[in-house]
Structure formats: structure tokens, C-alpha cells
mmCIF file of C-alpha atoms in Angstrom:
data_model
loop_
_atom_site.group_PDB
_atom_site.id
_atom_site.type_symbol
_atom_site.label_atom_id
_atom_site.label_comp_id
_atom_site.label_asym_id
_atom_site.label_seq_id
_atom_site.Cartn_x
_atom_site.Cartn_y
_atom_site.Cartn_z
ATOM 1 C CA MET U 1 -0.265 -29.880 34.209
ATOM 2 C CA SER U 2 -3.375 -27.709 33.815
ATOM 3 C CA LEU U 3 -5.237 -26.414 36.863
ATOM 4 C CA GLN U 4 -8.093 -28.789 36.017
ATOM 5 C CA ASP U 5 -5.721 -31.753 36.107
ATOM 6 C CA LEU U 6 -4.140 -30.431 39.288
ATOM 7 C CA TRP U 7 -7.485 -30.305 41.093
ATOM 8 C CA PHE U 8 -8.517 -33.685 39.756
ATOM 9 C CA THR U 9 -5.287 -35.009 41.279
ATOM 10 C CA LEU U 10 -5.875 -33.194 44.572
ATOM 11 C CA ILE U 11 -9.391 -34.606 44.820
ATOM 12 C CA ALA U 12 -7.957 -38.076 44.185
ATOM 13 C CA VAL U 13 -5.453 -37.499 47.010
ATOM 14 C CA LEU U 14 -8.271 -36.468 49.348
ATOM 15 C CA TRP U 15 -10.230 -39.637 48.588
ATOM 16 C CA CYS U 16 -7.073 -41.689 49.112
ATOM 17 C CA GLY U 17 -6.641 -40.115 52.535
ATOM 18 C CA TYR U 18 -10.294 -40.628 53.410
ATOM 19 C CA PHE U 19 -10.397 -44.309 52.458
ATOM 20 C CA LEU U 20 -7.023 -44.975 54.117
ATOM 21 C CA LEU U 21 -8.074 -43.449 57.446
ATOM 22 C CA GLU U 22 -11.836 -43.876 57.568
ATOM 23 C CA GLY U 23 -11.440 -47.382 56.159
ATOM 24 C CA PHE U 24 -10.184 -48.800 59.449
ATOM 25 C CA ASP U 25 -12.934 -46.897 61.307
ATOM 26 C CA PHE U 26 -15.507 -48.736 59.209
ATOM 27 C CA GLY U 27 -13.651 -52.000 59.695
ATOM 28 C CA VAL U 28 -13.546 -51.685 63.480
ATOM 29 C CA GLY U 29 -17.264 -50.886 63.559
ATOM 30 C CA ALA U 30 -18.120 -53.815 61.314
ATOM 31 C CA LEU U 31 -16.145 -56.165 63.593
ATOM 32 C CA LEU U 32 -17.676 -54.986 66.882
ATOM 33 C CA PHE U 33 -19.743 -58.140 67.439
ATOM 34 C CA ARG U 34 -17.416 -60.446 65.551
ATOM 35 C CA LEU U 35 -14.437 -59.741 67.830
ATOM 36 C CA GLY U 36 -15.995 -58.059 70.863
ATOM 37 C CA ARG U 37 -17.163 -60.795 73.239
ATOM 38 C CA ASP U 38 -18.805 -58.421 75.692
ATOM 39 C CA GLU U 39 -19.642 -54.780 76.237
ATOM 40 C CA ALA U 40 -16.220 -54.042 77.748
ATOM 41 C CA GLU U 41 -14.339 -55.396 74.721
ATOM 42 C CA ARG U 42 -16.599 -53.532 72.307
ATOM 43 C CA GLY U 43 -15.930 -50.381 74.293
ATOM 44 C CA LEU U 44 -12.201 -51.030 74.045
ATOM 45 C CA MET U 45 -12.492 -51.468 70.281
ATOM 46 C CA LEU U 46 -14.309 -48.147 69.991
ATOM 47 C CA ARG U 47 -11.618 -46.463 72.073
ATOM 48 C CA THR U 48 -9.065 -47.363 69.396
ATOM 49 C CA ILE U 49 -10.846 -45.036 66.940
ATOM 50 C CA GLY U 50 -12.249 -42.576 69.487
ATOM 51 C CA PRO U 51 -9.482 -39.944 69.238
ATOM 52 C CA VAL U 52 -9.236 -39.986 65.439
ATOM 53 C CA TRP U 53 -12.583 -40.739 63.760
ATOM 54 C CA ASP U 54 -13.677 -37.083 63.565
ATOM 55 C CA GLY U 55 -10.367 -36.027 62.032
ATOM 56 C CA ASN U 56 -10.635 -38.842 59.509
ATOM 57 C CA GLU U 57 -14.007 -37.550 58.314
ATOM 58 C CA VAL U 58 -12.478 -34.148 57.546
ATOM 59 C CA TRP U 59 -10.991 -35.718 54.407
ATOM 60 C CA LEU U 60 -14.497 -36.477 53.139
ATOM 61 C CA LEU U 61 -15.741 -32.969 53.865
ATOM 62 C CA VAL U 62 -12.784 -31.403 52.081
ATOM 63 C CA ALA U 63 -13.143 -33.792 49.124
ATOM 64 C CA GLY U 64 -16.802 -32.837 48.762
ATOM 65 C CA GLY U 65 -16.046 -29.133 49.109
ATOM 66 C CA ALA U 66 -13.182 -29.311 46.623
ATOM 67 C CA THR U 67 -15.396 -31.113 44.091
ATOM 68 C CA PHE U 68 -18.116 -28.476 44.495
ATOM 69 C CA ALA U 69 -15.667 -25.600 44.037
ATOM 70 C CA ALA U 70 -13.420 -27.053 41.324
ATOM 71 C CA PHE U 71 -15.930 -29.128 39.317
ATOM 72 C CA PRO U 72 -19.436 -27.809 40.052
ATOM 73 C CA GLN U 73 -21.025 -29.639 37.116
ATOM 74 C CA TRP U 74 -19.566 -32.947 38.327
ATOM 75 C CA TYR U 75 -20.834 -32.230 41.827
ATOM 76 C CA ALA U 76 -24.325 -31.349 40.575
ATOM 77 C CA THR U 77 -24.712 -34.422 38.368
ATOM 78 C CA LEU U 78 -23.192 -36.750 40.956
ATOM 79 C CA PHE U 79 -25.304 -35.620 43.886
ATOM 80 C CA SER U 80 -28.542 -35.440 41.923
ATOM 81 C CA GLY U 81 -28.039 -38.814 40.243
ATOM 82 C CA PHE U 82 -26.685 -40.653 43.288
ATOM 83 C CA TYR U 83 -28.984 -38.838 45.713
ATOM 84 C CA LEU U 84 -30.543 -41.853 47.445
ATOM 85 C CA ALA U 85 -27.253 -43.749 47.760
ATOM 86 C CA LEU U 86 -25.424 -40.702 49.116
ATOM 87 C CA LEU U 87 -28.309 -39.970 51.493
ATOM 88 C CA LEU U 88 -28.031 -43.490 52.902
ATOM 89 C CA ILE U 89 -24.295 -42.955 53.394
ATOM 90 C CA LEU U 90 -24.895 -39.595 55.100
ATOM 91 C CA VAL U 91 -27.527 -41.017 57.469
ATOM 92 C CA ALA U 92 -25.232 -43.945 58.302
ATOM 93 C CA LEU U 93 -22.304 -41.603 59.023
ATOM 94 C CA ILE U 94 -24.474 -39.467 61.310
ATOM 95 C CA LEU U 95 -25.934 -42.414 63.231
ATOM 96 C CA ARG U 96 -22.490 -44.003 63.572
ATOM 97 C CA VAL U 97 -21.237 -40.877 65.326
ATOM 98 C CA VAL U 98 -24.364 -40.637 67.486
ATOM 99 C CA ALA U 99 -23.812 -44.254 68.537
ATOM 100 C CA ILE U 100 -20.228 -43.545 69.582
ATOM 101 C CA GLU U 101 -21.277 -40.578 71.706
ATOM 102 C CA TYR U 102 -24.499 -42.003 73.173
ATOM 103 C CA ARG U 103 -23.361 -45.506 74.167
ATOM 104 C CA ASN U 104 -21.646 -44.140 77.281
ATOM 105 C CA LYS U 105 -24.543 -41.925 78.355
ATOM 106 C CA GLU U 106 -25.908 -44.890 80.342
ATOM 107 C CA SER U 107 -24.155 -47.776 82.104
ATOM 108 C CA ASP U 108 -26.969 -50.199 81.253
ATOM 109 C CA PRO U 109 -25.475 -53.042 79.122
ATOM 110 C CA VAL U 110 -28.678 -53.285 77.046
ATOM 111 C CA TRP U 111 -28.489 -49.570 76.233
ATOM 112 C CA ARG U 112 -24.877 -49.885 75.171
ATOM 113 C CA ARG U 113 -25.501 -53.035 73.131
ATOM 114 C CA ARG U 114 -28.266 -51.323 71.162
ATOM 115 C CA TRP U 115 -26.020 -48.418 70.269
ATOM 116 C CA ASP U 116 -23.250 -50.843 69.343
ATOM 117 C CA VAL U 117 -25.672 -52.539 66.932
ATOM 118 C CA VAL U 118 -26.464 -49.158 65.381
ATOM 119 C CA HIS U 119 -22.765 -48.379 65.060
ATOM 120 C CA SER U 120 -21.935 -51.716 63.469
ATOM 121 C CA VAL U 121 -24.751 -51.536 60.904
ATOM 122 C CA CYS U 122 -23.845 -47.939 60.077
ATOM 123 C CA ALA U 123 -20.227 -48.974 59.496
ATOM 124 C CA PHE U 124 -21.262 -51.684 57.027
ATOM 125 C CA VAL U 125 -23.485 -49.390 54.929
ATOM 126 C CA PRO U 126 -20.949 -46.742 53.801
ATOM 127 C CA ALA U 127 -18.170 -49.335 53.504
ATOM 128 C CA LEU U 128 -20.329 -51.091 50.908
ATOM 129 C CA LEU U 129 -21.940 -48.098 49.208
ATOM 130 C CA TRP U 130 -18.725 -46.135 48.642
ATOM 131 C CA GLY U 131 -17.489 -48.968 46.455
ATOM 132 C CA VAL U 132 -20.800 -49.086 44.593
ATOM 133 C CA ALA U 133 -20.659 -45.321 44.013
ATOM 134 C CA PHE U 134 -17.092 -45.295 42.710
ATOM 135 C CA GLY U 135 -17.758 -48.348 40.576
ATOM 136 C CA ASN U 136 -20.539 -46.462 38.830
ATOM 137 C CA ILE U 137 -18.440 -43.324 38.431
ATOM 138 C CA VAL U 138 -15.687 -45.283 36.678
ATOM 139 C CA ARG U 139 -18.041 -47.467 34.630
ATOM 140 C CA GLY U 140 -20.254 -44.570 33.610
ATOM 141 C CA VAL U 141 -23.947 -43.840 34.079
ATOM 142 C CA PRO U 142 -26.729 -42.643 31.753
ATOM 143 C CA ILE U 143 -26.304 -38.873 31.330
ATOM 144 C CA ASP U 144 -28.140 -36.776 28.726
ATOM 145 C CA ALA U 145 -26.934 -33.806 26.688
ATOM 146 C CA ALA U 146 -27.809 -31.421 29.549
ATOM 147 C CA HIS U 147 -25.592 -33.489 31.887
ATOM 148 C CA ASN U 148 -28.582 -34.765 33.840
ATOM 149 C CA TYR U 149 -28.606 -38.296 35.233
ATOM 150 C CA THR U 150 -31.407 -40.237 33.519
ATOM 151 C CA GLY U 151 -31.196 -43.577 35.353
ATOM 152 C CA SER U 152 -32.736 -44.761 38.622
ATOM 153 C CA PHE U 153 -31.387 -46.066 41.911
ATOM 154 C CA PHE U 154 -31.473 -49.599 40.542
ATOM 155 C CA THR U 155 -29.338 -48.548 37.581
ATOM 156 C CA LEU U 156 -26.515 -48.176 40.084
ATOM 157 C CA LEU U 157 -26.875 -51.797 41.226
ATOM 158 C CA ASN U 158 -25.027 -53.320 38.289
ATOM 159 C CA PRO U 159 -22.578 -56.256 38.673
ATOM 160 C CA TYR U 160 -19.400 -54.177 38.318
ATOM 161 C CA ALA U 161 -20.490 -51.629 40.921
ATOM 162 C CA LEU U 162 -21.698 -54.322 43.327
ATOM 163 C CA LEU U 163 -18.319 -56.041 43.050
ATOM 164 C CA GLY U 164 -16.768 -52.656 43.839
ATOM 165 C CA GLY U 165 -18.943 -52.496 46.952
ATOM 166 C CA LEU U 166 -17.885 -55.959 48.073
ATOM 167 C CA THR U 167 -14.264 -54.967 47.472
ATOM 168 C CA THR U 168 -14.376 -51.848 49.625
ATOM 169 C CA LEU U 169 -16.347 -53.664 52.320
ATOM 170 C CA SER U 170 -13.956 -56.625 52.523
ATOM 171 C CA VAL U 171 -10.792 -54.516 52.302
ATOM 172 C CA PHE U 172 -12.014 -52.013 54.915
ATOM 173 C CA VAL U 173 -12.971 -54.799 57.320
ATOM 174 C CA LEU U 174 -9.540 -56.361 56.780
ATOM 175 C CA HIS U 175 -7.927 -52.946 57.363
ATOM 176 C CA GLY U 176 -9.928 -52.621 60.583
ATOM 177 C CA ALA U 177 -8.805 -56.039 61.825
ATOM 178 C CA VAL U 178 -5.170 -55.150 61.144
ATOM 179 C CA PHE U 179 -5.668 -51.824 62.961
ATOM 180 C CA LEU U 180 -7.100 -53.623 65.999
ATOM 181 C CA ALA U 181 -4.108 -55.973 66.035
ATOM 182 C CA LEU U 182 -1.884 -52.890 65.973
ATOM 183 C CA LYS U 183 -3.737 -51.004 68.719
ATOM 184 C CA THR U 184 -4.669 -53.686 71.277
ATOM 185 C CA GLU U 185 -3.025 -56.302 73.462
ATOM 186 C CA GLY U 186 -3.856 -59.782 74.672
ATOM 187 C CA ASP U 187 -6.681 -62.008 73.522
ATOM 188 C CA LEU U 188 -8.403 -59.335 71.461
ATOM 189 C CA ARG U 189 -5.222 -58.770 69.497
ATOM 190 C CA ASP U 190 -4.840 -62.505 68.868
ATOM 191 C CA ARG U 191 -8.430 -62.786 67.650
ATOM 192 C CA ALA U 192 -7.923 -59.817 65.320
ATOM 193 C CA ARG U 193 -4.897 -61.532 63.802
ATOM 194 C CA ARG U 194 -6.879 -64.745 63.292
ATOM 195 C CA GLU U 195 -9.587 -62.698 61.601
ATOM 196 C CA VAL U 196 -7.010 -61.360 59.159
ATOM 197 C CA ALA U 197 -6.118 -64.930 58.190
ATOM 198 C CA TRP U 198 -9.497 -65.529 56.521
ATOM 199 C CA LEU U 199 -10.437 -61.941 55.660
ATOM 200 C CA GLY U 200 -7.222 -61.506 53.667
ATOM 201 C CA PRO U 201 -7.972 -64.102 50.971
ATOM 202 C CA VAL U 202 -11.584 -62.888 50.655
ATOM 203 C CA ALA U 203 -10.464 -59.276 50.222
ATOM 204 C CA ALA U 204 -7.744 -60.325 47.779
ATOM 205 C CA VAL U 205 -10.178 -62.240 45.563
ATOM 206 C CA CYS U 206 -12.633 -59.327 45.504
ATOM 207 C CA ALA U 207 -9.905 -56.749 44.837
ATOM 208 C CA VAL U 208 -8.253 -58.766 42.055
ATOM 209 C CA GLY U 209 -11.601 -59.362 40.398
ATOM 210 C CA PHE U 210 -12.616 -55.704 40.637
ATOM 211 C CA LEU U 211 -9.286 -54.310 39.424
ATOM 212 C CA GLY U 212 -9.144 -56.903 36.653
ATOM 213 C CA TRP U 213 -12.598 -55.867 35.494
ATOM 214 C CA THR U 214 -11.508 -52.224 35.694
ATOM 215 C CA LEU U 215 -8.506 -52.966 33.472
ATOM 216 C CA ALA U 216 -10.762 -54.703 30.935
ATOM 217 C CA HIS U 217 -13.087 -51.691 31.006
ATOM 218 C CA VAL U 218 -10.207 -49.266 30.428
ATOM 219 C CA HIS U 219 -8.847 -51.384 27.578
ATOM 220 C CA ALA U 220 -12.258 -51.614 25.889
ATOM 221 C CA GLY U 221 -13.407 -48.061 26.562
ATOM 222 C CA GLY U 222 -10.361 -46.196 25.338
ATOM 223 C CA HIS U 223 -10.230 -43.725 28.268
ATOM 224 C CA GLY U 224 -7.778 -43.875 31.124
ATOM 225 C CA ASP U 225 -4.137 -44.881 31.000
ATOM 226 C CA PHE U 226 -4.086 -48.700 30.757
ATOM 227 C CA ALA U 227 -0.381 -49.062 31.573
ATOM 228 C CA ALA U 228 -0.645 -46.782 34.607
ATOM 229 C CA VAL U 229 -3.780 -48.533 35.887
ATOM 230 C CA LEU U 230 -2.086 -51.917 35.434
ATOM 231 C CA GLY U 231 1.054 -50.815 37.271
ATOM 232 C CA VAL U 232 -0.840 -49.356 40.232
ATOM 233 C CA SER U 233 -3.137 -52.404 40.372
ATOM 234 C CA VAL U 234 -0.116 -54.690 40.627
ATOM 235 C CA LEU U 235 1.243 -52.456 43.399
ATOM 236 C CA ALA U 236 -2.077 -52.770 45.250
ATOM 237 C CA ALA U 237 -1.971 -56.563 44.995
ATOM 238 C CA LEU U 238 1.632 -56.741 46.202
ATOM 239 C CA ALA U 239 0.907 -54.395 49.106
ATOM 240 C CA LEU U 240 -2.087 -56.479 50.185
ATOM 241 C CA VAL U 241 -0.070 -59.696 50.071
ATOM 242 C CA GLY U 242 2.771 -57.995 51.937
ATOM 243 C CA GLY U 243 0.365 -56.849 54.638
ATOM 244 C CA LEU U 244 -0.959 -60.374 55.111
ATOM 245 C CA LEU U 245 2.569 -61.808 55.346
ATOM 246 C CA ALA U 246 3.497 -59.130 57.887
ATOM 247 C CA THR U 247 0.517 -60.113 60.051
ATOM 248 C CA TRP U 248 1.579 -63.750 59.875
ATOM 249 C CA ARG U 249 5.062 -62.717 61.086
ATOM 250 C CA GLY U 250 3.617 -60.579 63.893
ATOM 251 C CA ARG U 251 4.694 -57.256 62.355
ATOM 252 C CA ASP U 252 1.483 -55.323 62.944
ATOM 253 C CA GLY U 253 2.886 -51.946 61.901
ATOM 254 C CA TRP U 254 4.063 -53.266 58.538
ATOM 255 C CA ALA U 255 0.762 -55.100 58.102
ATOM 256 C CA PHE U 256 -1.157 -51.863 58.587
ATOM 257 C CA ALA U 257 1.161 -50.109 56.115
ATOM 258 C CA GLY U 258 0.510 -52.908 53.612
ATOM 259 C CA THR U 259 -3.283 -52.788 53.770
ATOM 260 C CA GLY U 260 -3.157 -48.990 53.799
ATOM 261 C CA LEU U 261 -0.987 -48.899 50.688
ATOM 262 C CA ALA U 262 -3.330 -51.380 48.994
ATOM 263 C CA ILE U 263 -6.290 -49.071 49.664
ATOM 264 C CA VAL U 264 -4.439 -46.003 48.387
ATOM 265 C CA ALA U 265 -3.183 -47.806 45.278
ATOM 266 C CA THR U 266 -6.666 -49.123 44.462
ATOM 267 C CA THR U 267 -8.136 -45.632 44.780
ATOM 268 C CA VAL U 268 -5.396 -44.217 42.549
ATOM 269 C CA ALA U 269 -6.098 -46.947 39.982
ATOM 270 C CA LEU U 270 -9.777 -45.947 39.854
ATOM 271 C CA PHE U 271 -8.956 -42.271 39.300
ATOM 272 C CA LEU U 272 -6.420 -43.182 36.614
ATOM 273 C CA ALA U 273 -9.074 -45.305 34.936
ATOM 274 C CA LEU U 274 -11.478 -42.349 35.055
ATOM 275 C CA HIS U 275 -9.276 -39.501 33.784
ATOM 276 C CA PRO U 276 -9.799 -37.334 31.734
ATOM 277 C CA ASP U 277 -13.482 -37.977 32.407
ATOM 278 C CA VAL U 278 -14.948 -37.214 35.785
ATOM 279 C CA MET U 279 -18.291 -38.873 35.006
ATOM 280 C CA PRO U 280 -18.599 -40.850 31.757
ATOM 281 C CA SER U 281 -21.961 -41.076 30.009
ATOM 282 C CA THR U 282 -23.184 -44.474 28.866
ATOM 283 C CA THR U 283 -25.843 -42.760 26.749
ATOM 284 C CA ASN U 284 -23.389 -41.007 24.460
ATOM 285 C CA ALA U 285 -19.673 -40.426 24.979
ATOM 286 C CA ALA U 286 -20.154 -36.832 23.815
ATOM 287 C CA TYR U 287 -22.319 -36.211 26.902
ATOM 288 C CA SER U 288 -19.590 -37.250 29.349
ATOM 289 C CA LEU U 289 -18.354 -34.843 31.984
ATOM 290 C CA THR U 290 -14.613 -34.226 31.741
ATOM 291 C CA VAL U 291 -12.043 -32.203 33.651
ATOM 292 C CA GLU U 292 -12.491 -29.512 30.998
ATOM 293 C CA ASN U 293 -16.259 -29.123 30.617
ATOM 294 C CA ALA U 294 -17.100 -29.688 34.303
ATOM 295 C CA SER U 295 -14.570 -27.312 35.867
ATOM 296 C CA SER U 296 -14.821 -23.850 37.361
ATOM 297 C CA SER U 297 -13.160 -20.820 35.823
ATOM 298 C CA HIS U 298 -9.387 -20.420 35.704
ATOM 299 C CA TYR U 299 -9.580 -17.590 38.261
ATOM 300 C CA THR U 300 -11.538 -19.747 40.731
ATOM 301 C CA LEU U 301 -9.092 -22.617 40.414
ATOM 302 C CA THR U 302 -6.152 -20.239 40.887
ATOM 303 C CA VAL U 303 -7.571 -18.797 44.119
ATOM 304 C CA MET U 304 -8.369 -22.305 45.393
ATOM 305 C CA SER U 305 -4.823 -23.429 44.632
ATOM 306 C CA TRP U 306 -3.322 -20.687 46.769
ATOM 307 C CA VAL U 307 -5.743 -21.417 49.631
ATOM 308 C CA ALA U 308 -4.885 -25.124 49.492
ATOM 309 C CA LEU U 309 -1.154 -24.364 49.394
ATOM 310 C CA ILE U 310 -1.373 -22.209 52.519
ATOM 311 C CA PHE U 311 -3.717 -24.220 54.748
ATOM 312 C CA THR U 312 -3.162 -27.877 53.800
ATOM 313 C CA PRO U 313 0.193 -28.195 55.657
ATOM 314 C CA PHE U 314 -1.470 -27.063 58.906
ATOM 315 C CA VAL U 315 -4.213 -29.686 58.569
ATOM 316 C CA LEU U 316 -1.675 -32.434 57.856
ATOM 317 C CA LEU U 317 0.532 -31.394 60.772
ATOM 318 C CA TYR U 318 -2.401 -31.361 63.194
ATOM 319 C CA GLN U 319 -3.656 -34.776 62.152
ATOM 320 C CA SER U 320 -0.148 -36.247 62.243
ATOM 321 C CA TRP U 321 0.274 -34.857 65.755
ATOM 322 C CA THR U 322 -3.034 -36.479 66.818
ATOM 323 C CA TYR U 323 -1.955 -39.898 65.601
ATOM 324 C CA TRP U 324 1.426 -39.514 67.278
ATOM 325 C CA ILE U 325 -0.135 -38.606 70.645
ATOM 326 C CA PHE U 326 -2.523 -41.579 70.562
ATOM 327 C CA ARG U 327 -0.073 -44.067 69.068
ATOM 328 C CA LYS U 328 0.164 -46.463 72.035
ATOM 329 C CA ARG U 329 -1.717 -49.742 72.316
ATOM 330 C CA LEU U 330 -4.827 -49.871 74.521
ATOM 331 C CA ILE U 331 -5.054 -52.338 77.380
ATOM 332 C CA GLY U 332 -7.974 -53.050 79.695
ATOM 333 C CA ALA U 333 -11.718 -52.555 79.716
ATOM 334 C CA ALA U 334 -13.494 -49.543 78.292
ATOM 335 C CA SER U 335 -15.044 -47.039 80.631
#
């Protein structure tokens, strides 16, 4: 494996970790008013993600930094072409965090409800737009010979990408419901399980449609490994079904593992469908960005590899320790 392929793989792993962990954060936020009957229950729901949300976002920061360092041309084209969409995601992520911190600054229920509304809306936005963004990356966008994006914001709102957005939104909300069933007790836990019963089929239909379209795109476009994408897509479908069956049997831990594996497998399928491109051009295939023409120098990638080898285990150990410490279910009203 070349260093370019190695860093493409590492970036894929980072996005897998981000969607796996931040996915249930988005899902919990999106379900605040669906499952939370009052301010106390919404506070309890937010407490389930309170100790871990900031650590989950580290995966996004590292993924962005790794892309900038390993594939600067990819980073430049992506962030200039998807500027408005990524700005909306950034604003939503910031306001979501502000809402978590500010809701408890006052005991007034109206104050807290307003911040809960902000949090819920700002959970929906990135959950939808991340799917739209990755759908466009896999499908390809208009790029000229200088590797500049030549489309508009509305170019990104094509049917395939919008289906990708609905897929990430539905799967993340399902993941959040399963997480709440895993982390709470009593009536809230029962309602979360009932939510899974109807969210599961919706997420499954969206995911099957999106991955099926992705397979057709790979088969027609000639890039990506069709057999590998097919195998991982089947794994994603089986994991999602397994997670739903586990919820039905009351095995919340296995249900969370199932939805988590489905998210990881879907993300892997998208990166397999993309490789060796990192950003295909719909204008001319010769203008596409690949792992070769978008990468940094061999020396830069070598130094980055050693840094990642040394520091990554510490990050993983710390985050694993955090989840272990806060592994118990939450009972009672939020403060």
C-alpha cells in the first residue's frame, strides 16, 4: 500500500469514527421534542451525551486536519466548492454546543425550551447535510482543468445527494433512539424503543435505496471496487436488521452495536466507491482529483505517518476510558 492509499484509508477510518459517535449525538438532539415530554426529560436526554459530545467532535477535527495535510488539493477544492453547505454545518455545530452549555444558565423553563429548540434544529442540519456532501463527493461535481469547482450551491442538491442526506438523517436519528434506549430507564427508554420500531424501516428503505444507487453508479462509472462495495453494503444491511431485531428482543447493547456497524459499513462502502478518486469531475474524468494528484509530498506523508502512529493510541485510550466511566444508565430528572 502506498502512503497515499494509507492516508486515504486513515481518513476513511476517521470519518467512520465520527459518524459512529457523533451520529447518536445528532439523533438524540433531533429527538428532543419527539421523546422529551417536558424540560426535565429533555435535560435527561442531553445528559446522555453531555460527557462525550466534545470528544466525538475530535474525530471531525482530525479528519479535516488530516485531509488538509495529506491531500491539500482535495481540501482546497472541497472547501471552496462546498463552502456554503460546510458553513451551514459549522454554524449548526457551534450553535448546538452553545445550546447545550447555555440551557442551564437559567432555571426559567421558557429559556431552556428555546435553547432546546436551537439544539434540535442544529442537530437536524448537519445530520442531513453530511449525507448530501458525501453523496456529491462520490457522485462527482463539475471541476475544471485547474481543479476549481465550477457549479453552484444548487448543483449539490441533486437527487442522489438528497437521498444520501435523507439516509444519514434517518440512520442517525435511529442510532440516537437506540442510544437513548441503552442509556436511560423507565418510560423514556420504552418510548425510545417504540421509536425504533418505525424509524428502523424508514432508515432501512433510505439506506438500501442509497447504497443500491451507489452500486449502480460504481458499475456504470468504472471507478471503485464493485465487489467490495457490494459486500460491505450487504454487511451494512444485515447489521441494521440485526440491530432492529436486538431492540425487539430488549438487547439494547447489541442493538447499538448493530446500528453502529451499519453506519461504519455504509461509510466504508462510500469510500470504496470513491477510491482511487478523492473528488471525481463530472466535467471531464481527466480533471478528477485522485489520491495521486491531490496528495502532499512523500516526505510530508512519512512524517504524518509517524506522528499518527505515536499519538493515535493515546487518543483512543482516553476516549475509551471516557465511555467506560460514563457507561451506566441515567435515571431521574436533569438538573
